[in-house]
Structures are given as structure tokens and as C-alpha cells.
Tab-separated table of C-alpha atoms and ligand atoms in Angstrom:
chain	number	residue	atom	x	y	z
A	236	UNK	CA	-44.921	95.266	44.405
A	237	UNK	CA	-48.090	92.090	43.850
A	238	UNK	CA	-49.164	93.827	40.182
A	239	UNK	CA	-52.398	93.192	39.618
A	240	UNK	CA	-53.269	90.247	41.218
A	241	UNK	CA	-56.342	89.011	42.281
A	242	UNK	CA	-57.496	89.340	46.286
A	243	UNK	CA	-57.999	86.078	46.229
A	244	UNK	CA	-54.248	85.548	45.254
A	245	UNK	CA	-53.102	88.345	47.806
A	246	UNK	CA	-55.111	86.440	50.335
A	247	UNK	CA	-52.737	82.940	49.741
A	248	UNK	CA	-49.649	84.582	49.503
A	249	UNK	CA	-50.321	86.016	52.820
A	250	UNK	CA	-51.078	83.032	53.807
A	251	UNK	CA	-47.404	81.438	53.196
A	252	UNK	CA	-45.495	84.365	54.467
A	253	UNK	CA	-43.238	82.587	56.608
A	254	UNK	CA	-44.055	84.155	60.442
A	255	UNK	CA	-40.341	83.681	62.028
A	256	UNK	CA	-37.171	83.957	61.222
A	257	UNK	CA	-36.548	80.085	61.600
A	258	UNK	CA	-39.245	79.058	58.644
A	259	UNK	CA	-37.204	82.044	56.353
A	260	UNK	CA	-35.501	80.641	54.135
A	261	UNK	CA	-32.109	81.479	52.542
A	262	UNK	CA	-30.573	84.545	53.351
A	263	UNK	CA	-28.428	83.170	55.675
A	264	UNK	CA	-25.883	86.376	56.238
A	265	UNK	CA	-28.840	88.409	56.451
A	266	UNK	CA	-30.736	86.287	58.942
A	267	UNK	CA	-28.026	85.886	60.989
A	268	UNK	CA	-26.823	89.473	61.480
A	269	UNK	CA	-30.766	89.927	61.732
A	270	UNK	CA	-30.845	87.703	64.859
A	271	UNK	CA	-28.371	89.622	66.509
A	272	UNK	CA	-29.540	92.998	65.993
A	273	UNK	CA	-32.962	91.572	67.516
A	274	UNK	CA	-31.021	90.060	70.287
A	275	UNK	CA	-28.683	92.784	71.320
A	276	UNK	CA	-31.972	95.411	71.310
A	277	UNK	CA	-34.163	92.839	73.387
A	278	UNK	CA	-31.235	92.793	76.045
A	279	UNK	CA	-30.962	96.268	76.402
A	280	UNK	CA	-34.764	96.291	76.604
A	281	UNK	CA	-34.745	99.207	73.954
A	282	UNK	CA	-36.464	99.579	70.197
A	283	UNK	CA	-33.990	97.551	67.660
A	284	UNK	CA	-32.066	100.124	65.251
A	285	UNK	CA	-33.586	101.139	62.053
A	286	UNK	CA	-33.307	98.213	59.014
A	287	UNK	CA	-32.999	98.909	55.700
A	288	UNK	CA	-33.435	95.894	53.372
A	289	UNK	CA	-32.490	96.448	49.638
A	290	UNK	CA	-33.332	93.817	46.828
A	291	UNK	CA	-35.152	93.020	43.952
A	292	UNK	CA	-39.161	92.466	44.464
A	293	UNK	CA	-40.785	89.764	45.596
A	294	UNK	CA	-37.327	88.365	47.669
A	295	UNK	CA	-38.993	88.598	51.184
A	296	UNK	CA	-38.160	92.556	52.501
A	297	UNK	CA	-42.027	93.064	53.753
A	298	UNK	CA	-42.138	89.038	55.043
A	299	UNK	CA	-39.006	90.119	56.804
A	300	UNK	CA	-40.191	93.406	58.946
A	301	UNK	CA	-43.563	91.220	59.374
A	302	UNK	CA	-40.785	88.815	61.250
A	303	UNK	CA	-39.095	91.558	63.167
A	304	UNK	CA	-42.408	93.123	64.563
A	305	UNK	CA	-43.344	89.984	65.454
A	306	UNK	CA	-39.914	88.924	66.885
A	307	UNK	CA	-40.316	91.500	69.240
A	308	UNK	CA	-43.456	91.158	70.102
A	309	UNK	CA	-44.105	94.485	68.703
A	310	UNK	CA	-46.943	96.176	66.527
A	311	UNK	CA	-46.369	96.271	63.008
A	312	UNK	CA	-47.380	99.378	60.501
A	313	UNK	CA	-47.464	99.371	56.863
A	314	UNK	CA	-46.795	102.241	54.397
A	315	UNK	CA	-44.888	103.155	51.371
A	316	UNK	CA	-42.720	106.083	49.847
A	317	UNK	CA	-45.353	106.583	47.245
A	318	UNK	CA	-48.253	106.944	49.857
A	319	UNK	CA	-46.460	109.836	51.774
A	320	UNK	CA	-46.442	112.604	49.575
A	321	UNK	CA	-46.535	115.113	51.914
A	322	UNK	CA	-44.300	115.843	55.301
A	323	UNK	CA	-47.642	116.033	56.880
A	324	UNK	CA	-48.601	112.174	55.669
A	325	UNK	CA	-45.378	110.984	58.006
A	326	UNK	CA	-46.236	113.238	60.447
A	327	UNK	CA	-49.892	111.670	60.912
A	328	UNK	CA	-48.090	108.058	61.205
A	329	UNK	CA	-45.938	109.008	63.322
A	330	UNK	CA	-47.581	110.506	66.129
A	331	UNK	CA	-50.315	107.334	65.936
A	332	UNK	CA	-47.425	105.165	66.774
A	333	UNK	CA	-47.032	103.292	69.716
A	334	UNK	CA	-44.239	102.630	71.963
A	335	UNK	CA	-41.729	100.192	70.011
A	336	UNK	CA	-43.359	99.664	67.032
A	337	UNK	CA	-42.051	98.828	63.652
A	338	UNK	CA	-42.947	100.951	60.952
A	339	UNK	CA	-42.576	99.602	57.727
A	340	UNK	CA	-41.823	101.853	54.773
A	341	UNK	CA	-41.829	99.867	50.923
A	342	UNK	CA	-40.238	101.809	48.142
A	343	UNK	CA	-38.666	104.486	50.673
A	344	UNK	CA	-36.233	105.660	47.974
A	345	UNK	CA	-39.961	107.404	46.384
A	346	UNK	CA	-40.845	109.408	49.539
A	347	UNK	CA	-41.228	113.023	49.100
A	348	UNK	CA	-38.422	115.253	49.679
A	349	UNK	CA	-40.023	117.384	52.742
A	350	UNK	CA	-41.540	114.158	54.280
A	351	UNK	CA	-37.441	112.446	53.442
A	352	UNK	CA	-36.333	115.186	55.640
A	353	UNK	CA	-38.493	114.767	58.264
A	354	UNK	CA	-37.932	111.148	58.379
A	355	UNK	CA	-33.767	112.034	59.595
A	356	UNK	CA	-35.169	114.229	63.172
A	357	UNK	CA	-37.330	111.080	63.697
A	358	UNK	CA	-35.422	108.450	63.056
A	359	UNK	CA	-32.035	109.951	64.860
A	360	UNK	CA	-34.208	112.160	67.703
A	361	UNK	CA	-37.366	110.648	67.609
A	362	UNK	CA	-38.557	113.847	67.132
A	363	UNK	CA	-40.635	115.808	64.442
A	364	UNK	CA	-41.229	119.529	64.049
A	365	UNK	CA	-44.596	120.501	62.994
A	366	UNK	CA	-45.015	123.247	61.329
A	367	UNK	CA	-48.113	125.477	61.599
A	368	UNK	CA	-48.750	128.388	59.334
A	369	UNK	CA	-47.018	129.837	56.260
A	370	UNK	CA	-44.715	132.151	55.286
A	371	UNK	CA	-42.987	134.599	57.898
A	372	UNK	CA	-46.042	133.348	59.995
A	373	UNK	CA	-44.544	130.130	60.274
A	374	UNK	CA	-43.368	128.322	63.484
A	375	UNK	CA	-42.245	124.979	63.963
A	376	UNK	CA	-43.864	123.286	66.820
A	377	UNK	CA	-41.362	120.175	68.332
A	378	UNK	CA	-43.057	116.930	68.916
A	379	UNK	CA	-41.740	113.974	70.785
A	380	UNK	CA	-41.930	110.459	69.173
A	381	UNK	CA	-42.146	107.253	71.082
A	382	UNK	CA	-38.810	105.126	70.263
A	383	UNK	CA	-40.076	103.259	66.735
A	384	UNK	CA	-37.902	100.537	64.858
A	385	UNK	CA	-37.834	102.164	60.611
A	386	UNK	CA	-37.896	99.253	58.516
A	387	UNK	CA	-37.135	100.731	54.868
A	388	UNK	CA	-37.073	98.790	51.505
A	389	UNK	CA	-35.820	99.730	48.895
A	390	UNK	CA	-34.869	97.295	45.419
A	391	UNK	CA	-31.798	98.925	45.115
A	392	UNK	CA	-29.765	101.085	48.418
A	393	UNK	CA	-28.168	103.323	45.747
A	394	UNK	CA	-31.574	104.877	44.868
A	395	UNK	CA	-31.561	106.228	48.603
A	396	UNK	CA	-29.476	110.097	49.374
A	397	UNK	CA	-26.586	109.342	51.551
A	398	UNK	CA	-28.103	111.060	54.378
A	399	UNK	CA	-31.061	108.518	54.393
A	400	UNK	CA	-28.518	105.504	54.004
A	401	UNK	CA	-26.782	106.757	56.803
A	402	UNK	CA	-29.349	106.888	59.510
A	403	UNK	CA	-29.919	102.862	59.311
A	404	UNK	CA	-28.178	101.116	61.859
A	405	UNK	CA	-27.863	97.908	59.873
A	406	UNK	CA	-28.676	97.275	56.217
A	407	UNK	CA	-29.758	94.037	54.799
A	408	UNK	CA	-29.001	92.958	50.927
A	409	UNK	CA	-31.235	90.006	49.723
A	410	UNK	CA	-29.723	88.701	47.065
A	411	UNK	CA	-31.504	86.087	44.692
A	412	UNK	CA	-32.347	82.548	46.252
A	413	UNK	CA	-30.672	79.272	44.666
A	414	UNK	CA	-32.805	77.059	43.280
A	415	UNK	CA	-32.233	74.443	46.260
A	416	UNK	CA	-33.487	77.225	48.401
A	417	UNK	CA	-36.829	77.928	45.970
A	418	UNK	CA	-37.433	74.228	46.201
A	419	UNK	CA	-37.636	74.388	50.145
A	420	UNK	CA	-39.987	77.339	49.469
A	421	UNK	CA	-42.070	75.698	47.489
A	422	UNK	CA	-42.344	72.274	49.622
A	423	UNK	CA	-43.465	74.493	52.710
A	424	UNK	CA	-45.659	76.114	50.245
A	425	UNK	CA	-47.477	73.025	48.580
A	426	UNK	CA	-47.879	71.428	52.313
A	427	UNK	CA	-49.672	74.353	53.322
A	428	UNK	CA	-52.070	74.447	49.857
A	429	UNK	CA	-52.264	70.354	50.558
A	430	UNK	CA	-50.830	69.432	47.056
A	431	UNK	CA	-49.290	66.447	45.722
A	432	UNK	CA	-45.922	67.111	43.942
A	433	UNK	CA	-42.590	65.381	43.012
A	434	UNK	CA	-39.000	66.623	43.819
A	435	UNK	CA	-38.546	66.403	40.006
A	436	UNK	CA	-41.812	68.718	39.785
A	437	UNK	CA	-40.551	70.788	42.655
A	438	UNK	CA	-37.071	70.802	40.650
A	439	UNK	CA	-38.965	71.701	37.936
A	440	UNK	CA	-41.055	75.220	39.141
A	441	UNK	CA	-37.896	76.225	41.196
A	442	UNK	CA	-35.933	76.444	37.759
A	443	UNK	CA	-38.252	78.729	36.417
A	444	UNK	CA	-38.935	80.669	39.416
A	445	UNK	CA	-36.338	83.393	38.765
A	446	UNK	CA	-34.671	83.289	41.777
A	447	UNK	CA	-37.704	84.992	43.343
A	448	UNK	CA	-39.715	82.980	46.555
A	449	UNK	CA	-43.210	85.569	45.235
A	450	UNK	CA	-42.345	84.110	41.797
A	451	UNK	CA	-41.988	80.350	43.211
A	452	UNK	CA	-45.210	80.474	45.109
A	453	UNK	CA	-47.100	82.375	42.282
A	454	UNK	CA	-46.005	79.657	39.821
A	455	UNK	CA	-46.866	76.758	41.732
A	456	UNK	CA	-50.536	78.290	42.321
A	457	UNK	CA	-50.682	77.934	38.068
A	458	UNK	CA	-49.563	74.545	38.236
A	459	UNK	CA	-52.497	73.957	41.173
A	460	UNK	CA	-54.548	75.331	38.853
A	461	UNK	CA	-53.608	73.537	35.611
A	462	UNK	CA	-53.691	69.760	37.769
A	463	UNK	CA	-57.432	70.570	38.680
A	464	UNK	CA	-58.448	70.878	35.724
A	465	UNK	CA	-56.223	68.458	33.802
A	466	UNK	CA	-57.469	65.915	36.967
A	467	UNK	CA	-54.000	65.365	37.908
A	468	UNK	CA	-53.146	63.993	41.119
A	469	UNK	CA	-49.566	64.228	41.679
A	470	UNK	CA	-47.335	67.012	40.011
A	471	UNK	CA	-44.545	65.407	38.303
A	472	UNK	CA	-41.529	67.340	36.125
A	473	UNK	CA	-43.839	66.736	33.164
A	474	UNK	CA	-47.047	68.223	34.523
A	475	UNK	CA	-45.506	71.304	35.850
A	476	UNK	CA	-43.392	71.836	32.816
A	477	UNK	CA	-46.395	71.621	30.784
A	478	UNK	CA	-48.158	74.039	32.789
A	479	UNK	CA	-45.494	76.641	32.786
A	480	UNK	CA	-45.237	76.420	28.937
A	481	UNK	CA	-48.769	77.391	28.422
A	482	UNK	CA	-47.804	80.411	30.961
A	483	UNK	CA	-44.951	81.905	28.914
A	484	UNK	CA	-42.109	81.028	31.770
A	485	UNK	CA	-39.140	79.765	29.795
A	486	UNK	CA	-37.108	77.083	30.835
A	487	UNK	CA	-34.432	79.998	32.231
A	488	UNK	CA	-37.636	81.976	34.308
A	489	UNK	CA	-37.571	84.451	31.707
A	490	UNK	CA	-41.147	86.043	31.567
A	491	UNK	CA	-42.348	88.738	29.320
A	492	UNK	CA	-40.879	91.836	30.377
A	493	UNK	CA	-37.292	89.686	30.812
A	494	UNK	CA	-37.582	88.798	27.428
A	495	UNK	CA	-39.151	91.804	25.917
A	496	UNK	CA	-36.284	93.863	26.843
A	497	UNK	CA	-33.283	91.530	25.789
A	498	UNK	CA	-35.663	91.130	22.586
A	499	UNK	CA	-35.977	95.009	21.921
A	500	UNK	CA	-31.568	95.113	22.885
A	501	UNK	CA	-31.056	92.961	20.119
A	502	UNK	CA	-33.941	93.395	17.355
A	503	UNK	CA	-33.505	97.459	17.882
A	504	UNK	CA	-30.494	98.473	18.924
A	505	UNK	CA	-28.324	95.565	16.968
A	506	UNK	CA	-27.167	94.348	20.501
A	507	UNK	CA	-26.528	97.569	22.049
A	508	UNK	CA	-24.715	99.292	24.153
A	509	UNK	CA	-27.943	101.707	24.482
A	510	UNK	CA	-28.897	104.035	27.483
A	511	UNK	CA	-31.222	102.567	29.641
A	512	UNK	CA	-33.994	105.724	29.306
A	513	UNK	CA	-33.821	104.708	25.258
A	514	UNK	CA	-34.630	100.782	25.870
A	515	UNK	CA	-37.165	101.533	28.624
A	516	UNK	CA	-39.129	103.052	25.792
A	517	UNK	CA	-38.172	100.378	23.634
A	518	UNK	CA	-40.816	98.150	25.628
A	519	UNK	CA	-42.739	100.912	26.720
A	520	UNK	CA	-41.467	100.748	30.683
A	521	UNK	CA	-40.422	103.049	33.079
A	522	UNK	CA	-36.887	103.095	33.388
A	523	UNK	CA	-37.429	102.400	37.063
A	524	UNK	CA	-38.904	98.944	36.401
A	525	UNK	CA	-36.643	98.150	33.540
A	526	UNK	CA	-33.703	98.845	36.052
A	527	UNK	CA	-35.311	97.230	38.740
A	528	UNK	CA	-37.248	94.682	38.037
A	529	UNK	CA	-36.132	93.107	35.136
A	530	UNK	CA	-32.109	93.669	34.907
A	531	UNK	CA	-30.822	92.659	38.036
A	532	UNK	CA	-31.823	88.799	37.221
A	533	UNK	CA	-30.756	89.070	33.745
A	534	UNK	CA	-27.391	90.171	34.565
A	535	UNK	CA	-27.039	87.784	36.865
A	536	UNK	CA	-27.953	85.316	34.798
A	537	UNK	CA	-25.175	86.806	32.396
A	538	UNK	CA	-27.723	87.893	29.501
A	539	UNK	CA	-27.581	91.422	29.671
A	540	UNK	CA	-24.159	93.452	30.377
A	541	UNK	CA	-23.965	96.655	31.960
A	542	UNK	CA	-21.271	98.796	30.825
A	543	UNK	CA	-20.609	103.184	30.897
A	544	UNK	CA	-21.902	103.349	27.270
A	545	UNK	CA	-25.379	101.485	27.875
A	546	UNK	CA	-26.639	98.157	28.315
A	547	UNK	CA	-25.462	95.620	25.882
A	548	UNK	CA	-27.351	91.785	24.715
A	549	UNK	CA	-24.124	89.191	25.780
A	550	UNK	CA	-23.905	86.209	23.825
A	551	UNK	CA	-26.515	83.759	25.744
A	552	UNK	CA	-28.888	86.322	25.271
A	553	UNK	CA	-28.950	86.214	21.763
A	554	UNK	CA	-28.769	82.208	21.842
A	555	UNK	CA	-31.856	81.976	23.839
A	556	UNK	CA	-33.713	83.951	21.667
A	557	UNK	CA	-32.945	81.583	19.028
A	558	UNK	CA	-30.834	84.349	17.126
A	559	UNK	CA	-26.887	83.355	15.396
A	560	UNK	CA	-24.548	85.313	18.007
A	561	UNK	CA	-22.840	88.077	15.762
A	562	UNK	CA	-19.114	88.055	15.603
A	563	UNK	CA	-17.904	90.462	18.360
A	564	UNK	CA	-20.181	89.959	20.963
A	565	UNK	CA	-19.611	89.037	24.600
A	566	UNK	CA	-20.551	86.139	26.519
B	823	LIG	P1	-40.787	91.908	48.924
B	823	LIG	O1	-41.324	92.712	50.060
B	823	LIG	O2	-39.280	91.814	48.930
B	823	LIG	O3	-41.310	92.324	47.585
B	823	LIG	P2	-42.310	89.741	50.145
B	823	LIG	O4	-41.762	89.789	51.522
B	823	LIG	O5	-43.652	90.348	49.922
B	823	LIG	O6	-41.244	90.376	49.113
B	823	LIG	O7	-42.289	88.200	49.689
B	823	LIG	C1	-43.148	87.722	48.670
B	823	LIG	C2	-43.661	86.334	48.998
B	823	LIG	O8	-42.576	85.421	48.899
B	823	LIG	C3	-44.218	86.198	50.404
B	823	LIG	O9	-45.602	86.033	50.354
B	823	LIG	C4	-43.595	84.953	50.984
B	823	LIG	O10	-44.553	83.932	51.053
B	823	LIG	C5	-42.540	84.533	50.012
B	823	LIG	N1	-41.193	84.598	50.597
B	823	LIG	C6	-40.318	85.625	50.491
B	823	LIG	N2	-39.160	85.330	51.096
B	823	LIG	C7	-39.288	84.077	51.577
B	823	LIG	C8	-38.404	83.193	52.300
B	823	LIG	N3	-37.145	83.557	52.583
B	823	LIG	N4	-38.873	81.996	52.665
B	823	LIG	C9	-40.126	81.613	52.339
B	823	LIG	N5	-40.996	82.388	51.660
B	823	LIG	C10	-40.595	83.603	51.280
């Protein structure tokens, strides 16, 4: 999930997808267990099992089946849940596939329902049935597959039915990167754009990076941006922290939505707890992205509790908001 950015943007991000699983960085349980699952498959000389990689956006799921198609020397095909709305979309990819090819499916947990179904025969028999006609007319005509590795991502496994979960042979959490990680990111990054920064500049963008690598990269393109025109040659702490300001990333990452929904927690609902469906209208999101998107960082950064009664501001919250922390709360 980009969101609206320009081509040219999409065009230099792709650009600084790492291509192997050596220049990934982070994510060293998942890499590892990776490796072997790549190894073990290439020994038997058979299609790896079917991944499924679960995390919040922008933390490297489509870099990684870019990786594993490539690992294996494999083609690589692109679609999402949202593009298959019909058992009849997944049928059309895949019958085109070829031999040992990785199919990579973003936002499976949105597929259709027919088209989910479908997706079990193929994945466990490698096998679809087609069916022709309607009504008592009907009849299901079998079709073999060609053995095909399923990448699915999803940004969080629970969104997925059981029966889906079940049918990948290994499943990959990416949890958010440290910011020692995010400044290794962002080094490979600025020697690929050719740019001039400090390790207290580096320091500086991986603070505010949100524990995101898309969010790293995107961040150090403003600060590219802001040194061209400011004529600055090297990007020191000062420089990028400058930059960022005028970009409304806090000093903690925060960005808009973050704040706009720890805002609306404690300005609306006094702090909370409130249901989720009630804040996403609040800031006038889909639950989905509220959930998604924005929550997973701030609860890991210990600003916003989950509990059973709703979703509740915790102390820090209010603090960085520049609001005096009722008596009572958490945090
Ligand atoms: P997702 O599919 O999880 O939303 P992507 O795989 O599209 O995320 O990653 C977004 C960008 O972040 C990529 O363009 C890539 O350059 C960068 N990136 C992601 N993970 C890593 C990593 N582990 N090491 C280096 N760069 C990464």
C-alpha cells in the first residue's frame, strides 16, 4: 500500500528494493527460517511451500517474495485480494502460470469468498475446477496447475479464515525494524541516490521513520529534496531535523493519521476506552486502516492501549500532545 505517490517516487523506491536476501535487512528470524525453506525446496528440486508474510505496510512483505522468486530463479507474478473479485479472476492467473513460479498475492485477507475457496484446491492439489454453465446446468470441469510457490500478505494473519492460514507451509511475522536497523536502510539507500549525510543525520531520519524501511526511504527522499534547494551539501542532524519539521513527522514518527487518532481518543472520547468502528469515524478512516495502519506502531510505542472495552489514550499519549495527563490514566 504506496498511497498516492508520484511514479516518479514509485520508480526510486523500486529502485532500492533490496534484490537478495543478504542486502535485507533486519528480520533476522524471518530471514533465517526463509533461507531454509528456500534451501530444503531447491534440494528436493521441487516448488518451495506456500509463504504467508503478515505485518504492518511498508515493512518489506512484496521486497521479500521479489527475493524468493528471484532466489529461485523463478518468475515472479503480482496481484492482490482486492483485484480478484471473482473465482474466475484466480482462475485466469492461474492457468497463465508457469512451472515454479511465485505468485504473489498483497492484501489476501480481501479476496473474494468464491475466488478464497478456490485458492485451498490450488494451493493443496494444484488443481482448480472450472465451472461452466449455471444452475442445474452446471458442471465443474478439473484443471491441472503447474506446482506454483503462494506468497500471501497480509498486515495482520488474524484477518485470514483458519482454513486459508492453514494451507501455508511457513508463515513469516515482520515485526517493526529498530532504529539501528532503519539507519542501515537508509545508508544503502543514500549510496544508491549518491547523497551526502551524517550518522547524526542518518540517526536523525531513522528516529522518525516509524519503524517502517518505506517510511525511512520516503523520508530521506524529503530531506534530498529540502538540501537541493536549501544548497546543502552534507545532511547533518540539523538539516534533516529541519526538513522533517516542515513535513509534519514528529520527533516520535508520528504523522497525521498517528496523531489524528490519539488526538480524536483524547479530545472526543475523554481518553477512551471507545470501540474502534466509533474512533475510525472520529478521523473519518476505515476501521481497516485505523487498525492497521496506524495502531500497531502506536501501541508499540505504548500510546494507545488496547483493552475488551475499546481503545484507550495511555499516559505518553496525552503528554505528547502537550495535554496535563488526567488522574487515572495508564502509562
Ligand atoms: P510491504 O510489501 O510490506 O508493504 P515493501 O516490500 O513494498 O513493503 O517495502 C517498502 C520499501 O521499503 C521497499 O521499496 C524497500 O526499498 C524498503 N524495504 C523494505 N524492507 C526492507 C529491508 N529489510 N531492507 C531494506 N529495505 C527494505
Amino acid at each position: 500500500v504506496s498511497g498516492g505517490e508520484e511514479p516518479e517516487e514509485r520508480v526510486i523506491e523500486a529502485a532500492l528494493r533490496p534484490k537478495n536476501l543478504h542486502d535485507f535487512v533486519g528480520q533476522h528470524r524471518v530471514r533465517k527460517q526463509l533461507a531454509l525453506v528456500l534451501e530444503a525446496s531447491r534440494i528436493r528440486g521441487r516448488s518451495a511451500d506456500h509463504v504467508l508474510l503478515s505485518g504492518p505496510p511498508g515493512l518489506g512483505k512484496t521486497t521479500l517474495s521479489m527475493i524468493i522468486a528471484a532466489e529461485m530463479n523463478v518468475p515472479l507474478r503480482i496481484s492482490s485480494g482486492p483485484a480478484i473479485q471473482h473465482a474466475g479472476d484466480l482462475a485466469a492467473i492461474l492457468s497463465s502460470l508457469s512451472e515454479g513460479e511465485v505468485l504473489f498475492l498483497d492484501e489476501i485477507h480481501r479476496m473474494s469468498r468464491p475466488a478464497e475457496e478456490m485458492l485451498y484446491m490450488a494451493m493443496e492439489d494444484f488443481r482448480v475446477d472450472i465451472v461452466v454453465g449455471k444452475g442445474a446446468g452446471a458442471t465443474a470441469i478439473p484443471l491441472e496447475l503447474p506446482p506454483f510457490t503462494l506468497v500471501g500478505a497480509t498486515t495482520r494473519a488474524g484477518l485470514l479464515p483458519g482454513p486459508l492460514r492453514d494451507r501455508f507451509g511457513f508463515t513469516g511475522h515482520l515485526e517493526f525494524y529498530s532504529v539501528e536497523e532503519l539507519e542501515l536502510v537508509l545508508r544503502r539507500s543514500a549510496g544508491l541516490l549518491d547523497l551526502k549525510v551524517t550518522s547524526a543525520g542518518f540517526a536523525e531520519i531513522a528516529g522518525r521513520s516509524r519503524g517502517t524501511p518505506r517510511i525511512a526511504n520516503r523520508l530521506l527522499r524529503r530531506v534530498r529534496d529540502w538540501a537541493l534547494v536549501h544548497a546543502v551539501e552534507q545532511i547533518d542532524a540539523r538539516a534533516a531535523s529541519a526538513a522533517l519539521d516542515m513535513y509534519e513527522v514528529d520527533q516520535r514518527g508520528l504523522d497525521r493519521l498517528d496523531r489524528s487518532v490519539l488526538d480524536a481518543l483524547i479530545t472526543k472520547f475523554n481518553g477512551g476506552p471507545v470501540g474502534l468502528s466509533t474512533l475510525a469515524i472520529a478521523v473519518g478512516e476505515e476501521p481497516e486502516t485505523v487498525e492497521t495502519v496506524a495502531e500497531p506502531f502506536l501501541v508499540r510505542e505504548g500510546l494507545l492501549g488496547r483493552t475488551p472495552r475499546g481503545r484507550i489514550a495511555l499516559a505518553p499519549a496525552w503528554t505528547h500532545l502537550g495535554y496535563a495527563v488526567p488522574a487515572g490514566v495508564f502509562g
